[in-house]
Short mmCIF file of C-alpha atoms and ligand atoms in Angstrom, two decimals:
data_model
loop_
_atom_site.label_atom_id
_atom_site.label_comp_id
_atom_site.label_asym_id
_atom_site.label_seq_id
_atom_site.Cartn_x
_atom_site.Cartn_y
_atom_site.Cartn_z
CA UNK A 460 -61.83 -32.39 -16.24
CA UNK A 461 -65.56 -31.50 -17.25
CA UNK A 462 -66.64 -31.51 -20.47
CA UNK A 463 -68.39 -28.36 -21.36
CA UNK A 464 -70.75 -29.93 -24.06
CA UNK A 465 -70.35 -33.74 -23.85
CA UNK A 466 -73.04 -35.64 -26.07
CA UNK A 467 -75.36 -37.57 -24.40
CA UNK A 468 -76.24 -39.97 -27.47
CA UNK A 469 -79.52 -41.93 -27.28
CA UNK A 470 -79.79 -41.80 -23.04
CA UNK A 471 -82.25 -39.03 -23.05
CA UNK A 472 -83.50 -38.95 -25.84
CA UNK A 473 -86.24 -41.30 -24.37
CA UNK A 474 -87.72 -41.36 -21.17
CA UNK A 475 -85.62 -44.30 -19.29
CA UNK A 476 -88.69 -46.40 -16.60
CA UNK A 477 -86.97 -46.35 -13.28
CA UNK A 478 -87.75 -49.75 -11.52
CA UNK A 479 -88.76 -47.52 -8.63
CA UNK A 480 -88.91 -44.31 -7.77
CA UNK A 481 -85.73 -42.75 -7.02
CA UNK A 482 -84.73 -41.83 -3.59
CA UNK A 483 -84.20 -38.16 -3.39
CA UNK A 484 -80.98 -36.27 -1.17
CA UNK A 485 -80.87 -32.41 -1.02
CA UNK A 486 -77.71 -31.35 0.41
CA UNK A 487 -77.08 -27.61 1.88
CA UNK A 488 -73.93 -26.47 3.05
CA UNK A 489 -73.84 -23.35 5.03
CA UNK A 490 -71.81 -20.30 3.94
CA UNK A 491 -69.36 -21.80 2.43
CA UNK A 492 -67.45 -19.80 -0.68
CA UNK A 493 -68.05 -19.94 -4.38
CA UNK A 494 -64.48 -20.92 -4.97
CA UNK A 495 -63.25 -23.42 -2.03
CA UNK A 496 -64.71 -26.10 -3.82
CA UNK A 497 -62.16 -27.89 -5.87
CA UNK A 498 -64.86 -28.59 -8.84
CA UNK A 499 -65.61 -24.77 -8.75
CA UNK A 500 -61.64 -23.85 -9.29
CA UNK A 501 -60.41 -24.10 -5.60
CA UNK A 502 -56.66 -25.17 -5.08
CA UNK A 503 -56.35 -24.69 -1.39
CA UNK A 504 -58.74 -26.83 0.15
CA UNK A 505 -59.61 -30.80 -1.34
CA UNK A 506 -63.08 -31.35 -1.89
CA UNK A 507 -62.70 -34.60 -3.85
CA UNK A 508 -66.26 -36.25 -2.79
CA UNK A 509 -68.42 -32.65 -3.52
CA UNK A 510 -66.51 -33.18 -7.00
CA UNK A 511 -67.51 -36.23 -7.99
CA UNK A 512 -70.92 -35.22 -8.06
CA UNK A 513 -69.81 -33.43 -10.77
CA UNK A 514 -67.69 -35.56 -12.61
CA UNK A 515 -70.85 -38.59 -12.37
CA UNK A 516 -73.93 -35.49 -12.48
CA UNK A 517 -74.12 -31.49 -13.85
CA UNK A 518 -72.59 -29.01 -12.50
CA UNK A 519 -74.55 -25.28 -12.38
CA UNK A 520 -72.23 -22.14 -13.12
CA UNK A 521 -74.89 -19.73 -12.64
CA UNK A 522 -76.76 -21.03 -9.50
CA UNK A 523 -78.82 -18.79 -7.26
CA UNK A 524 -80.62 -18.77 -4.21
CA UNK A 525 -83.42 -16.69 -3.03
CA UNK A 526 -81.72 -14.85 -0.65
CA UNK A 527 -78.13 -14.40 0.64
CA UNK A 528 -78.37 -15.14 4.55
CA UNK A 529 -79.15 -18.17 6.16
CA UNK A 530 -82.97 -18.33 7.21
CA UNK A 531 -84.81 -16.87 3.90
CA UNK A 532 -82.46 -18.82 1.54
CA UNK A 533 -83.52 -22.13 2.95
CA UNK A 534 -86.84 -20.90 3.37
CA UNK A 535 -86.81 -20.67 -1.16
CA UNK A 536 -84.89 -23.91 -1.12
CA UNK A 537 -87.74 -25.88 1.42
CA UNK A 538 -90.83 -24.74 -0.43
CA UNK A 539 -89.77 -23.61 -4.09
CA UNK A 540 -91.67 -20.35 -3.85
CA UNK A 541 -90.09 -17.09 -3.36
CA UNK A 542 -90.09 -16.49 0.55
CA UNK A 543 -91.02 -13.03 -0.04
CA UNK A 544 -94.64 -14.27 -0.90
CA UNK A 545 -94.92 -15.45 2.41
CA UNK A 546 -93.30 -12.70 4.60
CA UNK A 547 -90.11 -14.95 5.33
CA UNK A 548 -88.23 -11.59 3.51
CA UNK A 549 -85.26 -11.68 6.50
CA UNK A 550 -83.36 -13.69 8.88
CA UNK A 551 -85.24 -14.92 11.70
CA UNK A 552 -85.43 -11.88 14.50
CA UNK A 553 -87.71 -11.00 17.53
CA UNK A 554 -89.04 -7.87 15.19
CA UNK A 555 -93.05 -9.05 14.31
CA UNK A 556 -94.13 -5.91 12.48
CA UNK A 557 -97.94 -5.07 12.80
CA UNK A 558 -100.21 -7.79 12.56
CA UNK A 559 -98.05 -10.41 13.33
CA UNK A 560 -96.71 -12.17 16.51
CA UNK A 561 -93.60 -13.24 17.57
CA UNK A 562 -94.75 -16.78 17.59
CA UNK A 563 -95.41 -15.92 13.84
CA UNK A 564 -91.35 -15.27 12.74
CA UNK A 565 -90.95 -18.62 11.09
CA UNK A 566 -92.25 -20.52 7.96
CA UNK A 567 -95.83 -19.69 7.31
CA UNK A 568 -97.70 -22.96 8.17
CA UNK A 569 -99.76 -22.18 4.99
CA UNK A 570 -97.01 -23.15 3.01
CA UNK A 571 -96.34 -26.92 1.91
CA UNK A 572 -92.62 -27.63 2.28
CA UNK A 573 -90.44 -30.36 0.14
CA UNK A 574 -91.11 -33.15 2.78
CA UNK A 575 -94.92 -32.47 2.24
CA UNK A 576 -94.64 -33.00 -1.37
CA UNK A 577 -92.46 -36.07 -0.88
CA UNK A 578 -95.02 -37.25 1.31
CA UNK A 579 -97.58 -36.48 -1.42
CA UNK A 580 -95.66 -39.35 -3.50
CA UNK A 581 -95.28 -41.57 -0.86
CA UNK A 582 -91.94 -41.01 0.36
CA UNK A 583 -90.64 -41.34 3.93
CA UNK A 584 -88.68 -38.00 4.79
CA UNK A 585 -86.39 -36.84 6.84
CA UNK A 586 -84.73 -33.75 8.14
CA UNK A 587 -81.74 -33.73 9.48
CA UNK A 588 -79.09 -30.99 10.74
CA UNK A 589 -79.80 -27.11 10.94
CA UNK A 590 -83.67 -26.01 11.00
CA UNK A 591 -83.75 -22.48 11.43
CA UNK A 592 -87.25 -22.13 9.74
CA UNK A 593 -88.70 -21.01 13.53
CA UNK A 594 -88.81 -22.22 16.82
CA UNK A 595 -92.77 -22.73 17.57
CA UNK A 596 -94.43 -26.09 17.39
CA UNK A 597 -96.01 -24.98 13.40
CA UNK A 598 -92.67 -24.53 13.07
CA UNK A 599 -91.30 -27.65 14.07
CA UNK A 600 -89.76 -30.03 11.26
CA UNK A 601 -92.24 -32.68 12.45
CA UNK A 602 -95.19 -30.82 11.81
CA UNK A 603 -93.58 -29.35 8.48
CA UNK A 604 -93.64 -32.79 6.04
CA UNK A 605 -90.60 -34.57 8.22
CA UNK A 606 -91.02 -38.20 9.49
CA UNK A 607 -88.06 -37.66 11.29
CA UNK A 608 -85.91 -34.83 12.70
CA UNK A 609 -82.07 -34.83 13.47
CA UNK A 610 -81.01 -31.10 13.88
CA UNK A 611 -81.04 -28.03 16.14
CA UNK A 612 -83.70 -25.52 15.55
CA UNK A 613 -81.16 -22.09 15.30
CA UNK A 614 -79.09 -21.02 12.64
CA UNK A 615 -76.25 -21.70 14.10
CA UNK A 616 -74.23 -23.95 17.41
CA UNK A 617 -71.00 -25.19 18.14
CA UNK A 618 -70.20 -28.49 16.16
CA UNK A 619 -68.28 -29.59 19.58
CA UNK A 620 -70.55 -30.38 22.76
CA UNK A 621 -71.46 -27.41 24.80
CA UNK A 622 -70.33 -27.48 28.56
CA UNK A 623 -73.42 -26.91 30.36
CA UNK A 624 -76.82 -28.36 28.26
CA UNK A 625 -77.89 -25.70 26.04
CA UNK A 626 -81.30 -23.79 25.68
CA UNK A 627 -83.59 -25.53 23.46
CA UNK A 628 -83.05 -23.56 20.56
CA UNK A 629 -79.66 -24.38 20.56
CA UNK A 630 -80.10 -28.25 21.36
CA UNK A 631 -79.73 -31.42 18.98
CA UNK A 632 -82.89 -33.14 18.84
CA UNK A 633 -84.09 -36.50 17.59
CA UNK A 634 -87.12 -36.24 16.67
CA UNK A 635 -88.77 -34.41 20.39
CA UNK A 636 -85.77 -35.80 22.39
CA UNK A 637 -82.93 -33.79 23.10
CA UNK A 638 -79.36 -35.51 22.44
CA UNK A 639 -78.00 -34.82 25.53
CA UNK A 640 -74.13 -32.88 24.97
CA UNK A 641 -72.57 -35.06 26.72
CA UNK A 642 -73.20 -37.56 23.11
CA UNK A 643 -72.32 -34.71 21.04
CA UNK A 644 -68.86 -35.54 19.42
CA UNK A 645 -68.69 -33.45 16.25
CA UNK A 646 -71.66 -32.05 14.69
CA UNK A 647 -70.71 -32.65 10.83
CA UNK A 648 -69.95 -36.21 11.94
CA UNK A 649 -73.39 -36.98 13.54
CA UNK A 650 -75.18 -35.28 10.88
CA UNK A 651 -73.55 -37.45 8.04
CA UNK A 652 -74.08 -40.71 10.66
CA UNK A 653 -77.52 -40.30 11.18
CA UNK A 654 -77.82 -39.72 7.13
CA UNK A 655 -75.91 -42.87 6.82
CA UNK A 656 -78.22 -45.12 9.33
CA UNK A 657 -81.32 -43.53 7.81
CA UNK A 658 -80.45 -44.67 3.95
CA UNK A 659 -79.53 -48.28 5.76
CA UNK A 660 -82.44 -48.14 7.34
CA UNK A 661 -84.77 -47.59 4.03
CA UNK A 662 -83.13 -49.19 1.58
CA UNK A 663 -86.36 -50.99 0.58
CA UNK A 664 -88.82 -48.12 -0.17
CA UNK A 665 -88.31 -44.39 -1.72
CA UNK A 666 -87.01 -41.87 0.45
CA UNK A 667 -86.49 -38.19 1.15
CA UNK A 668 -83.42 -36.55 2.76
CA UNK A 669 -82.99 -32.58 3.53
CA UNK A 670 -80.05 -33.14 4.79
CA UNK A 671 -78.76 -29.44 5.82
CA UNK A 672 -75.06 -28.93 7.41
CA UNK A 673 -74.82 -25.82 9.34
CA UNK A 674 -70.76 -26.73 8.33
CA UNK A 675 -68.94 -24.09 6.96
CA UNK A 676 -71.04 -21.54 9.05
CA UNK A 677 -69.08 -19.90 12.11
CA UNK A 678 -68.47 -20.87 14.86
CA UNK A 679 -65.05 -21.99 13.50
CA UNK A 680 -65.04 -25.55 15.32
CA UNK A 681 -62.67 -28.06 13.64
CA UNK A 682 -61.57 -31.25 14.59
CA UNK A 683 -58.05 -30.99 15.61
CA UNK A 684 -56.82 -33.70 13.35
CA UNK A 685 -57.88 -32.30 10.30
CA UNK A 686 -56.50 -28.75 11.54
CA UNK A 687 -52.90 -30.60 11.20
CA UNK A 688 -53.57 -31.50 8.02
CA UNK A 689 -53.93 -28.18 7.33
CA UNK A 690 -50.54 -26.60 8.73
CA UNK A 691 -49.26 -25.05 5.67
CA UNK A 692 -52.00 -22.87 6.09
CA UNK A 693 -50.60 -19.83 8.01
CA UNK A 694 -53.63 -17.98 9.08
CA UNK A 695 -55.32 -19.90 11.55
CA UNK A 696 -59.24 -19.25 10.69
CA UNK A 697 -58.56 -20.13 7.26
CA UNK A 698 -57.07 -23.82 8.43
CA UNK A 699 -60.13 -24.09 10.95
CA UNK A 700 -62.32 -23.51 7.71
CA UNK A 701 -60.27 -25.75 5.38
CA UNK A 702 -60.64 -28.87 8.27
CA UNK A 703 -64.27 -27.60 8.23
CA UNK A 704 -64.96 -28.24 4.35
CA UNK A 705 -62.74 -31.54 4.63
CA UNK A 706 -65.56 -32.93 7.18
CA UNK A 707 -68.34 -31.81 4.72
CA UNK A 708 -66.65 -33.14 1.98
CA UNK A 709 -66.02 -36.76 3.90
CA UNK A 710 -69.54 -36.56 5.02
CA UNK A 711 -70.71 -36.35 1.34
CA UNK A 712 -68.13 -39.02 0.57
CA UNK A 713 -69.83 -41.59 2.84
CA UNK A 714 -73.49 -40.75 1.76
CA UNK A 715 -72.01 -41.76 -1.56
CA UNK A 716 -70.49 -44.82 -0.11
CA UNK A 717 -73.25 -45.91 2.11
CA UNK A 718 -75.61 -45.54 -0.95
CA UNK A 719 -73.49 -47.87 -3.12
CA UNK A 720 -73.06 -50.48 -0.23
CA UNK A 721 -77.40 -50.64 -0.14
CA UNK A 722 -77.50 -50.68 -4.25
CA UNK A 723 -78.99 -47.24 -4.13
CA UNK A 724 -76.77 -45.39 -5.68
CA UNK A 725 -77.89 -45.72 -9.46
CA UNK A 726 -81.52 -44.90 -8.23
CA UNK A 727 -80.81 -41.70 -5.96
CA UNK A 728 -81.15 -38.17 -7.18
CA UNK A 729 -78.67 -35.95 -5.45
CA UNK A 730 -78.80 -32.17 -5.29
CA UNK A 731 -75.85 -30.11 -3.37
CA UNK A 732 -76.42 -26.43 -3.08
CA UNK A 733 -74.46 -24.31 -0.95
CA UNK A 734 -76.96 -21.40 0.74
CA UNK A 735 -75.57 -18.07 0.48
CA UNK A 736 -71.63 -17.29 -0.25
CA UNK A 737 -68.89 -16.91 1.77
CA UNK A 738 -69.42 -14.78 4.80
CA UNK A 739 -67.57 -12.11 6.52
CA UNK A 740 -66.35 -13.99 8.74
CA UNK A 741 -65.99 -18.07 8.49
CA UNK A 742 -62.23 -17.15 6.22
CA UNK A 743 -64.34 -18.38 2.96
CA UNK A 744 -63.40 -17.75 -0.46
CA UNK A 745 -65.53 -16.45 -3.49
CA UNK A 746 -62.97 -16.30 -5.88
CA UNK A 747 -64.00 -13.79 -9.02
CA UNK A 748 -67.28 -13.33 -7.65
CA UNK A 749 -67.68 -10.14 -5.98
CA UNK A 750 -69.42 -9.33 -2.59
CA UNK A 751 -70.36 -11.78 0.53
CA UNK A 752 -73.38 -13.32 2.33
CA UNK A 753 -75.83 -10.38 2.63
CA UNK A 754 -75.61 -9.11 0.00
CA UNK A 755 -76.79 -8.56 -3.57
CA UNK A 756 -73.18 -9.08 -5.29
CA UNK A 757 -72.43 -12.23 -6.90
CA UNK A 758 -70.74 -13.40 -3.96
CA UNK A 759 -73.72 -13.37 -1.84
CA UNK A 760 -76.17 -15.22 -4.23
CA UNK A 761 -74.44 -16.93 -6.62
CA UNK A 762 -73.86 -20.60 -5.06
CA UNK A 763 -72.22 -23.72 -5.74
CA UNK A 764 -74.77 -26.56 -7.20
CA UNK A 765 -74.46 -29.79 -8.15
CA UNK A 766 -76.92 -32.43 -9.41
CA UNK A 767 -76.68 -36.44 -9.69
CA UNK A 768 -78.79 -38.95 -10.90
CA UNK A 769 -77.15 -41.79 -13.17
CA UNK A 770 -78.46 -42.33 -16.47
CA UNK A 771 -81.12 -39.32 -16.29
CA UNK A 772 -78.94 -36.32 -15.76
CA UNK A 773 -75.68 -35.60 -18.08
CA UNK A 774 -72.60 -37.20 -16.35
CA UNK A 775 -69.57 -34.30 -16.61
CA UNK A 776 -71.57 -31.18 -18.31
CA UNK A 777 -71.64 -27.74 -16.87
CA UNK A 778 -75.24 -26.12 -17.38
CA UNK A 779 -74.55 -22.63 -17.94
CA UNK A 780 -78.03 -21.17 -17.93
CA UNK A 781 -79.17 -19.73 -14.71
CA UNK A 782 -81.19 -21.77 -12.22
CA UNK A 783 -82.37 -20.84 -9.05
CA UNK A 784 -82.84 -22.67 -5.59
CA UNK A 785 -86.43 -22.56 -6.14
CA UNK A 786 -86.13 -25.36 -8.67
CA UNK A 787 -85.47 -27.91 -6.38
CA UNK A 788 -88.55 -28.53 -5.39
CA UNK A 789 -90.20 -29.08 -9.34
CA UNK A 790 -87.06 -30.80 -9.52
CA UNK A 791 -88.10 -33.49 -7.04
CA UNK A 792 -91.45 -33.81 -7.57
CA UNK A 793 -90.88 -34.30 -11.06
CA UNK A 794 -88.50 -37.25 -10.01
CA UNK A 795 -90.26 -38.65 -7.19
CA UNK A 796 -94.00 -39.05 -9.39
CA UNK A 797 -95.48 -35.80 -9.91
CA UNK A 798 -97.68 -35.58 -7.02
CA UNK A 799 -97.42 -31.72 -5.86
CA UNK A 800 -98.97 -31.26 -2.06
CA UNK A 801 -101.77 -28.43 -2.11
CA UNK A 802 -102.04 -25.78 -4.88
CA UNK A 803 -100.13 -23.11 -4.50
CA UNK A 804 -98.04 -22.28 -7.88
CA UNK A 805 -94.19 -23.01 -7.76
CA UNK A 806 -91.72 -20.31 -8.53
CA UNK A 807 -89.19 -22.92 -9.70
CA UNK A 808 -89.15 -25.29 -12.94
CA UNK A 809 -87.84 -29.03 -12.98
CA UNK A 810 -83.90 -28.52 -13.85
CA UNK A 811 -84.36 -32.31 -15.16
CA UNK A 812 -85.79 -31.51 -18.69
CA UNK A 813 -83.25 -28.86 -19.34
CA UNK A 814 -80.11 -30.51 -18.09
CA UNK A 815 -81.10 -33.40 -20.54
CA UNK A 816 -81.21 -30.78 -23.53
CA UNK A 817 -84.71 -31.37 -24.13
CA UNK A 818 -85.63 -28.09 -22.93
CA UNK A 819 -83.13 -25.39 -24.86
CA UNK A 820 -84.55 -22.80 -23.78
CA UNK A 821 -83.56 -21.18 -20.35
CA UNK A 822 -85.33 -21.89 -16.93
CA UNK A 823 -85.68 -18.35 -15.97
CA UNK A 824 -86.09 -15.36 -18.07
CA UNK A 825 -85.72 -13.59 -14.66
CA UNK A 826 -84.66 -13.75 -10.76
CA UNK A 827 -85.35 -11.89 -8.05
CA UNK A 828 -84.25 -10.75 -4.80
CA UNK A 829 -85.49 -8.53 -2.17
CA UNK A 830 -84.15 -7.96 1.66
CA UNK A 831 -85.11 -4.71 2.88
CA UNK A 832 -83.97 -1.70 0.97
CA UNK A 833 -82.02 -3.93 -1.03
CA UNK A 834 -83.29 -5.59 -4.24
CA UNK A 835 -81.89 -7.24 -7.24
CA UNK A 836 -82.84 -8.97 -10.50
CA UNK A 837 -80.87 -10.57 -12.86
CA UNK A 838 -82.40 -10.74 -16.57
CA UNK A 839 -80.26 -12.93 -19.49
CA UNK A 840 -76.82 -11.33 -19.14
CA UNK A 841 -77.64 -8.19 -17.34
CA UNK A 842 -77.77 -7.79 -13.57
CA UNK A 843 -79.64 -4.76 -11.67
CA UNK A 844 -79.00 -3.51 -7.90
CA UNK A 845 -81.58 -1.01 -6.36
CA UNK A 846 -80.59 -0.07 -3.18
CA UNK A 847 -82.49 2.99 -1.59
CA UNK A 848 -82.94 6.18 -2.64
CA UNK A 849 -79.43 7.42 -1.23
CA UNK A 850 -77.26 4.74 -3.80
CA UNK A 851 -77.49 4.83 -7.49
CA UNK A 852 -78.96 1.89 -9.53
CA UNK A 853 -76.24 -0.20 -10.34
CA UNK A 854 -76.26 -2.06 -13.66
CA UNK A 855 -73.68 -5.16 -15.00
CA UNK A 856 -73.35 -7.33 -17.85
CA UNK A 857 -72.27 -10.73 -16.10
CA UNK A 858 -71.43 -11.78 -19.24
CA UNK A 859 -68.47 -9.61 -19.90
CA UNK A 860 -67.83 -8.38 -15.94
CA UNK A 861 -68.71 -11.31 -13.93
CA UNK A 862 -66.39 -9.57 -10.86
CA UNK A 863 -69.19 -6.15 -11.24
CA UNK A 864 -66.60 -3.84 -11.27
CA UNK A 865 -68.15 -1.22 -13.91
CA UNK A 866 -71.51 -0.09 -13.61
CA UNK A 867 -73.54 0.62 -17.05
CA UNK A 868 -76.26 1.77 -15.82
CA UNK A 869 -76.06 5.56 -17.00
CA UNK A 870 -74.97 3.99 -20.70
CA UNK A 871 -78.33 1.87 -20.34
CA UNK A 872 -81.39 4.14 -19.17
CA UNK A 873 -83.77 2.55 -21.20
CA UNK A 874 -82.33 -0.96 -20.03
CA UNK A 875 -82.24 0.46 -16.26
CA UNK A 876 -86.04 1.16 -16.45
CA UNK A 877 -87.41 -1.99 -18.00
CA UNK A 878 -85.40 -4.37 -15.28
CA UNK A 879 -86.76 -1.60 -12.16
CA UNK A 880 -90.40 -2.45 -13.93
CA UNK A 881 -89.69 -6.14 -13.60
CA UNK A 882 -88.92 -5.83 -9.90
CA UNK A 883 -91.76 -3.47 -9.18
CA UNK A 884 -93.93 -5.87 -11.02
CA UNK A 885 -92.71 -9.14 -9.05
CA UNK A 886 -93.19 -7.05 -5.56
CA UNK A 887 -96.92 -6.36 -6.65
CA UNK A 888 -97.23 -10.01 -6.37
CA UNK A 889 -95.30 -10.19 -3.24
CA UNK A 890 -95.93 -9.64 0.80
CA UNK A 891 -94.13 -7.42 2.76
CA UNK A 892 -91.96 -9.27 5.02
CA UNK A 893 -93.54 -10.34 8.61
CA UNK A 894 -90.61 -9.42 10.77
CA UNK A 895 -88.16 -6.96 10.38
CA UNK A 896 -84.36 -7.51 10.03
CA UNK A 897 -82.64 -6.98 13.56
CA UNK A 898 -79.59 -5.03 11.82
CA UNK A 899 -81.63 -2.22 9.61
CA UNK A 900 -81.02 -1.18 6.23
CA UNK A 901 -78.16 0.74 7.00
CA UNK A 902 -75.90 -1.76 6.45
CA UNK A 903 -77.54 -3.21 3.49
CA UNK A 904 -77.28 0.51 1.69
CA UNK A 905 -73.44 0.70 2.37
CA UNK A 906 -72.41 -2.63 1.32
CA UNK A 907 -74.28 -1.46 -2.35
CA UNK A 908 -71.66 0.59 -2.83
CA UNK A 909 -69.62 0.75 -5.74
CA UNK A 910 -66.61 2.10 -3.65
CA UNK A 911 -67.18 -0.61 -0.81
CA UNK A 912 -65.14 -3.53 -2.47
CA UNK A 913 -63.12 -6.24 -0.09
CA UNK A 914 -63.72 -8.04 2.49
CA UNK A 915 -62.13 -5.51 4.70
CA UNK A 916 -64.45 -2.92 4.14
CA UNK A 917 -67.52 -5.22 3.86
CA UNK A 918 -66.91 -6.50 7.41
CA UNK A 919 -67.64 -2.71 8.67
CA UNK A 920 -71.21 -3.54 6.79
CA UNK A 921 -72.05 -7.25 8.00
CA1 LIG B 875 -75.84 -19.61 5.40
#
């Protein structure tokens, strides 16, 4: 059980000296539904390692990212600025609008990302599992702040080996090798290996670990062991997921353990965030929440977050004020020394005063999100959806309609105007995106529709 309020007596109320910098671990999962995890409500499917981050570190109910599909979402999480400033508005495509190449679809080199920051402090840094952040040498997660690179460069691959070798987009690299598929066994299992060998390996200085699972994203590859485990489940993509979430979960379970065996454990920050909600079509579950990935429902944005870091964030407390993905980055520097890399301003604030209760206030007044014709902010209680000129604004107190089932928006002009000004104010300050989605707005304008609720009739809208 978590205790909502739990005191935290004289632990933070002064600022504890770390013998060392702590060693940082950002863990993504991929797709993966608000509810399957077991800390988050979930019955079906055991998630008993994700959980104990929660029971030993804070646990965020209202947890966004910056965008609800793969590429953009990690782009906010990687530099803690909204991805919009720099163009990276959609998933990667082969659509360069005017001015821009196709060797430009990726993250802007301009940018700094987390492992340049970490470097900033000193850390060593590594990347490991799904990249998707471009596929040009800028791009590259050596040339982006990584000392080392364990991952594929797409957004997606099988987690089993592929027959033939694969094109290089698809391929597992180490560092500028490529892991031929003949050694690829099970992609959530190498990923959580090489995590494992890396925190062995630097056990005696700080460290930095983006360590992104493209696990519970489709394909729906499970080993067949855990499938078994799974039998009472009748429908068969559901079981593949379950098995799916049960590797994650393990994986997370032996960072834990492999950080314990080298005496890091006390000293490592840990941050789990999940990077858009369930999707159409990996059999995920976001409970209450309504909406999937790509959208601007709950269920596309609203993620499952954890944070760990013994003796300076609560043990057992759920933070109820909204955060966003972009914190992560403040979050780390603030942890790992302070040291930002170049100048550009953060959209995110360091969750660590806050969480503590030094800060009472909230993090964000206001959030964000844009994807085409479809936009969103979310300001204290209230939540706005503007989706083209051919849907009506739609307006929701998450507070008393967390599901968005009734939309307020003709009881609230005055209310409806103020948020629109918000979001035409932040998209002053923003770029338009530097690559157009490959699927259009059409989608995006019917899945904003108050009459298109389910999964069955979001899947005609992917
Ligand atoms: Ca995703």
């Amino acid at each position: 059980m978590i205790c909502l309020s739990g005191s935290t007596g004289d632990l933070f109320s002064q600022e504890k000296v770390s013998p060392r910098r702590p060693n940082i671990i950002v863990i993504v999962s991929d797709d993966a539904g608000y509810a399957d995890f077991g800390v988050y409500g979930g019955k079906e499917i055991p998630t008993p390692n994700i959980d104990l981050l929660a029971k030993n570190g804070t646990l965020f109910t209202d947890a966004y990212v910056t965008a609800s599909v793969c590429a953009p979402s990690r782009a906010g999480i990687l530099t803690g600025r909204y991805q919009q400033r720099f163009g990276f508005e959609h998933n990667i495509s082969n659509k360069p609008v005017a001015g821009y190449k196709m060797s430009d679809v990726g993250l802007d080199p301009e940018e700094k990302t987390i492992g340049d920051h970490m470097k900033a402090n000193g850390y060593k840094t590594i990347a490991i599992g799904k990249w998707h952040q471009g596929g040009e040498e800028k791009h590259f997660p050596l040339n982006r702040g990584f000392d080392e690179f364990y991952g594929f460069l797409e957004g997606h691959r099988d987690f089993f080996a592929y027959k033939k070798e694969s094109a290089r987009k698809f391929a597992l690299y180490h560092n500028r090798q490529i892991v031929p598929e003949t050694e690829i066994s099970y992609l959530t299992d190498m990923f959580t290996q090489k995590a494992s060998s890396f925190i062995a390996e630097n056990s005696e200085r700080p460290f930095f670990m983006y360590l992104a699972y493209n696990a519970v994203h489709v394909p729906m590859n499970a080993k067949p062991e855990l499938m078994e485990r799974f039998s009472s489940i009748s429908d068969k993509g559901r079981r593949a997921y379950a098995a799916m979430m049960v590797s994650l979960d393990e994986g997370v379970g032996n960072i834990l353990e492999v950080l314990k065996k080298n005496n890091l454990y006390e000293n490592t920050l840990i941050v789990f965030i999940n990077d858009n909600g369930a999707a159409t079509g990996n059999f995920s579950d976001n409970g209450r929440l309504r909406g999937l990935k790509g959208s601007k429902w709950e269920g596309g944005i609203r993620v499952a977050s954890l944070m760990q870091w013994p003796g300076h964030i609560p043990a057992g407390k759920k933070y109820p004020k909204v955060v966003s993905a972009l914190d992560i980055v403040p979050t780390a520097i603030a942890a790992a020394g302070g040291k930002q890399a170049g100048i550009k301003p953060l959209d995110g604030k360091s969750l660590l005063p806050f969480i503590s209760g030094q800060k009472s206030k909230t993090p964000h007044k206001t959030l964000f999100w844009r994807r085409g014709i479809a936009a969103a902010v979310r300001s204290g209680k209230w939540k706005l959806i503007r989706s083209g000129a051919q849907n009506p604004v739609l307006l929701f107190n998450l507070e008393k309609d967390i599901s968005e089932t009734k939309n307020l928006a003709s009881l609230y002009p005055t209310k409806v105007k103020r948020m629109l000004r918000l979001l035409e104010k932040w998209e002053e300050a923003v770029d338009k995106p530097h690559w157009e989605s490959a699927s259009g707005d059409y989608n995006q304008i019917m899945k904003h529709r108050m009459e298109v609720l389910g999964r069955e009739m979001e899947l005609k809208y992917p």
